[in-house]
mmCIF file of C-alpha atoms in Angstrom:
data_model
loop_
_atom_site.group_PDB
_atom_site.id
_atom_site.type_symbol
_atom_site.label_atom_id
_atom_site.label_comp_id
_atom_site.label_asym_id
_atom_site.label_seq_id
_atom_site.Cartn_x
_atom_site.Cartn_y
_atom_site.Cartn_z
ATOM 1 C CA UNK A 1 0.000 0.000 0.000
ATOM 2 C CA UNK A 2 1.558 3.045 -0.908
ATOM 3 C CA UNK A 3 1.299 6.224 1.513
ATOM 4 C CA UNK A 4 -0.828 8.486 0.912
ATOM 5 C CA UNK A 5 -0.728 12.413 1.999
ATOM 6 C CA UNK A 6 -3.886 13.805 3.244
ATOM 7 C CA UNK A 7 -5.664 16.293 5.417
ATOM 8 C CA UNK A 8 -8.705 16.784 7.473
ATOM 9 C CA UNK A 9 -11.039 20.030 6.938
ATOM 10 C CA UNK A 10 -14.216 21.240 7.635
ATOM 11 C CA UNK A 11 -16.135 20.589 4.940
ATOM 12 C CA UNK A 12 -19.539 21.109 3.017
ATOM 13 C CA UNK A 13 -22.554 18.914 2.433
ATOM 14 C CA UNK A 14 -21.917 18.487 -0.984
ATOM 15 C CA UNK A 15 -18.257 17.070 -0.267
ATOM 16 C CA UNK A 16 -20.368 14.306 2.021
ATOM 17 C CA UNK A 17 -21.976 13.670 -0.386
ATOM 18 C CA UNK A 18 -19.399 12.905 -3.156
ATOM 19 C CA UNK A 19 -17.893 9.881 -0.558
ATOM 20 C CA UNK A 20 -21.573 9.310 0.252
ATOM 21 C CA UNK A 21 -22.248 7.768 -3.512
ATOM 22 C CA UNK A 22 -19.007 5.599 -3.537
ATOM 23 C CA UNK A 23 -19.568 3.567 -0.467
ATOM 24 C CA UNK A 24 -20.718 -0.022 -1.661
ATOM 25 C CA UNK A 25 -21.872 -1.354 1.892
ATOM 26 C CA UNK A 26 -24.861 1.661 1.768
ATOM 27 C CA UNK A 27 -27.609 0.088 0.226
ATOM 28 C CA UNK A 28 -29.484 3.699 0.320
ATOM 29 C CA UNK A 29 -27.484 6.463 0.304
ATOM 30 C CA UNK A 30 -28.337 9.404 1.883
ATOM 31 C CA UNK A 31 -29.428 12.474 -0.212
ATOM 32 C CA UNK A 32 -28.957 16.017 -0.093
ATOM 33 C CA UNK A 33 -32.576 16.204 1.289
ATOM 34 C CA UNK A 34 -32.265 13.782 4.126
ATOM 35 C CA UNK A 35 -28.914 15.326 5.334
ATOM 36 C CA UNK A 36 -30.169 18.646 5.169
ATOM 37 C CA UNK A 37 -33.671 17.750 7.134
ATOM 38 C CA UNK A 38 -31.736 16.022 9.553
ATOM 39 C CA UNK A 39 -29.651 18.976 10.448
ATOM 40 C CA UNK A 40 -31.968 21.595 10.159
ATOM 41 C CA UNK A 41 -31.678 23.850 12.985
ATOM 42 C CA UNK A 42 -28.654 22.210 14.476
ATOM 43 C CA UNK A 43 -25.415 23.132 15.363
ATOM 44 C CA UNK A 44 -23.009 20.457 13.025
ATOM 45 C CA UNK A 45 -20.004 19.230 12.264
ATOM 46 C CA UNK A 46 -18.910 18.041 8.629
ATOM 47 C CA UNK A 47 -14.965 17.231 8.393
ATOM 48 C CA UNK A 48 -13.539 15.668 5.347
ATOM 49 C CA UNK A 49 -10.923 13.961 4.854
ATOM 50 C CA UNK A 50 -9.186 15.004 1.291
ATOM 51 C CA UNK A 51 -6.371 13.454 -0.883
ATOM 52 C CA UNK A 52 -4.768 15.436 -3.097
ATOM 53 C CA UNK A 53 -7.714 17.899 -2.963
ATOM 54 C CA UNK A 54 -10.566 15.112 -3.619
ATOM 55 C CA UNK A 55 -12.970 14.004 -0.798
ATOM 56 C CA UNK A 56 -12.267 10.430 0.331
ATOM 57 C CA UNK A 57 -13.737 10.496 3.847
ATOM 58 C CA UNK A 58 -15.955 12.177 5.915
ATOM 59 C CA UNK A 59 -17.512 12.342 9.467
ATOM 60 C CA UNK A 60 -20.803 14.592 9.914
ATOM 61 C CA UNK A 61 -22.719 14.175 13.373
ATOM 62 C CA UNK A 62 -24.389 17.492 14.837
ATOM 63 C CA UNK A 63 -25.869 18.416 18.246
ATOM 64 C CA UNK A 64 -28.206 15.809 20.089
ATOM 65 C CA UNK A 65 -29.054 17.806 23.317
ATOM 66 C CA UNK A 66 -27.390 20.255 25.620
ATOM 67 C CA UNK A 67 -23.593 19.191 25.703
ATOM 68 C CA UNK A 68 -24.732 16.206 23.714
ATOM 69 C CA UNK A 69 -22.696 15.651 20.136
ATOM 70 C CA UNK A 70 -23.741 12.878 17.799
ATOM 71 C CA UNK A 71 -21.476 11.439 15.671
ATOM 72 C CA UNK A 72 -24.440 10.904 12.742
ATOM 73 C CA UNK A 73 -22.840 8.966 9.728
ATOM 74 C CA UNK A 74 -19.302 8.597 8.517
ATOM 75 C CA UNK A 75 -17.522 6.675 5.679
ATOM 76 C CA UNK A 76 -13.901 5.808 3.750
ATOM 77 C CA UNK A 77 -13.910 5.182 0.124
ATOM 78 C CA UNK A 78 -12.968 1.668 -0.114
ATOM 79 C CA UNK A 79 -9.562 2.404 -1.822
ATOM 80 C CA UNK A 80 -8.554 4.559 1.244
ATOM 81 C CA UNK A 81 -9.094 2.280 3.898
ATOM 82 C CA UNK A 82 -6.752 1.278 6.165
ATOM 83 C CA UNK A 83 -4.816 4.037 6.476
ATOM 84 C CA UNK A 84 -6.083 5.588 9.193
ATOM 85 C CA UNK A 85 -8.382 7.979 7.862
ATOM 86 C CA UNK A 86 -11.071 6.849 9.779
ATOM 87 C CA UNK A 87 -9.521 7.032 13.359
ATOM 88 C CA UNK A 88 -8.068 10.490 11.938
ATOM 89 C CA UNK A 89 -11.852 12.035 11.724
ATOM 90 C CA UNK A 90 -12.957 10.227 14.908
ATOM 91 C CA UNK A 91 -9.876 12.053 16.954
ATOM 92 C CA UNK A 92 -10.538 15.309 15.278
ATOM 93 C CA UNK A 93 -14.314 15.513 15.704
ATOM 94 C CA UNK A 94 -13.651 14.918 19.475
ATOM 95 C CA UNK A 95 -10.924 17.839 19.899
ATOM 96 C CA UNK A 96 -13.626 19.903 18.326
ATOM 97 C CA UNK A 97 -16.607 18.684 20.707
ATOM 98 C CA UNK A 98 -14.617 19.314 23.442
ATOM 99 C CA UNK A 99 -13.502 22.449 22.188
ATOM 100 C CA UNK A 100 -17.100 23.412 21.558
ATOM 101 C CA UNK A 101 -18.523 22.152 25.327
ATOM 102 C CA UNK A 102 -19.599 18.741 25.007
ATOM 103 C CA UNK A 103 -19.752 16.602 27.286
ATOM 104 C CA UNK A 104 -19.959 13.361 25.914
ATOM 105 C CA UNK A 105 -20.392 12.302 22.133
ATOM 106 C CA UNK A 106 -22.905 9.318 21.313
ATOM 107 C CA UNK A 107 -22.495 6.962 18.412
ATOM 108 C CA UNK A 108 -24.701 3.741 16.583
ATOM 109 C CA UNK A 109 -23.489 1.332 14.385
ATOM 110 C CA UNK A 110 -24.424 -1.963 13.226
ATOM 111 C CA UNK A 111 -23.335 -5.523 14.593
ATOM 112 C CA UNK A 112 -22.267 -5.749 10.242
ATOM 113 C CA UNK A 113 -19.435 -2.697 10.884
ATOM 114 C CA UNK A 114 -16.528 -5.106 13.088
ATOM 115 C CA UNK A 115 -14.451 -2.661 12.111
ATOM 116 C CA UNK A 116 -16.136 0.675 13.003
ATOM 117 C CA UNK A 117 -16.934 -1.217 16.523
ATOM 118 C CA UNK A 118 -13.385 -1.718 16.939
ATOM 119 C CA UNK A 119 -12.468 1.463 16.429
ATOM 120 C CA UNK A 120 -14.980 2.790 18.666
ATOM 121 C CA UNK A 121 -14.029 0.258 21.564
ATOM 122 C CA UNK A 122 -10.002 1.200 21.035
ATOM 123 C CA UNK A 123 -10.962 4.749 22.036
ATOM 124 C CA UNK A 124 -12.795 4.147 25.484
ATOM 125 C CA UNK A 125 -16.580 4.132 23.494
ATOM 126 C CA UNK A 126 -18.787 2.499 25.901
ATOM 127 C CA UNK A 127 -21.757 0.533 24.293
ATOM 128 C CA UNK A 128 -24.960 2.102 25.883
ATOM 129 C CA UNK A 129 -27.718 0.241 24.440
ATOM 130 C CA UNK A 130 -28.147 -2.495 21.874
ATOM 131 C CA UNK A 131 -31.222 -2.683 19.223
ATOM 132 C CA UNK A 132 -33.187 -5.645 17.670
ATOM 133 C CA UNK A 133 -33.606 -5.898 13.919
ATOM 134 C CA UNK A 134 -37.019 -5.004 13.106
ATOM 135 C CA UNK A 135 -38.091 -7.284 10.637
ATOM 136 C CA UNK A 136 -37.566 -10.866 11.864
ATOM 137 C CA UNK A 137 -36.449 -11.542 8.091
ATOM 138 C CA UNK A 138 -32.725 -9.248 9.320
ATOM 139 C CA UNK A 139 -30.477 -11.434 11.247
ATOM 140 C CA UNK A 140 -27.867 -10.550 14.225
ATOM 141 C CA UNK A 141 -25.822 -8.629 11.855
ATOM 142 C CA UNK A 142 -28.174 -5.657 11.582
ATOM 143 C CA UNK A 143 -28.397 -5.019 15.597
ATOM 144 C CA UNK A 144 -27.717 -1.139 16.196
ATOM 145 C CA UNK A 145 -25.263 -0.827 18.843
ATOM 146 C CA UNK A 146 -25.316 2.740 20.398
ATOM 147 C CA UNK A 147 -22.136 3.511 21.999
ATOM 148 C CA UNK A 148 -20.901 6.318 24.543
ATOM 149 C CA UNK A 149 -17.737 8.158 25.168
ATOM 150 C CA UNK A 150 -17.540 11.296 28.161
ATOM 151 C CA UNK A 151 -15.569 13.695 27.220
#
């Protein structure tokens, strides 16, 4: 794997959205529309993560609730995995929370992400509430984890 120079910004919607469309493992991406409903109103974070000025990873959550961050959705472009890109955003989206006056940033996932879990347990995430499939057609692997970490 050859290295790879990149750096971490705050970014715009639209950026999110370019990684957004390349991710195989999201079976619906989310749209312009749903991103910007979801935020509405909110105070938000949106860092990207760019190599040689193209978006190849982002991190977007916004605020939950007083002191109260939530990490929404994030993603790596499959060919940019593994370099640490992902724990990159993750480190830089908490300097900023705390910078901001959080308290404590909260997190879901699926049991399908071993990775993303990992990551999350390697840097003191606490799980804080685990979530049944729906439909009794899903199996184990779609169980929402939420997980916790205090600032």
């Amino acid at each position: 794997m050859t290295k790879v120079q990149w750096h971490i910004h705050q970014g715009s919607i639209e950026e999110v959205l370019s990684v957004e469309q390349q991710i195989p493992e999201f079976s619906q991406p989310k749209t312009q529309a749903d991103i910007l409903q979801r935020l509405s109103g909110r105070t938000y974070l949106a860092l990207i993560a760019s190599c040689e000025g193209q978006p190849v990873a982002y991190k977007l959550g916004y605020e939950q609730a007083p002191q109260q961050f939530y990490s929404w959705i994030g993603a790596v472009m499959p060919a940019y995995r593994g370099r640490g890109l992902a724990r990159a955003l993750l480190l830089e989206q908490e300097r900023w929370c705390r910078e901001q006056g959080f308290s404590h940033i909260e997190v879901k996932t699926m049991n399908r992400f071993k990775t993303m879990m990992q990551m999350l347990v390697s840097h003191d995430y606490h799980i804080a509430e685990l979530t049944q499939p729906a439909a009794s057609s899903q199996t184990l692997l779609d169980m929402q984890i939420r997980f916790r970490k205090a600032l």
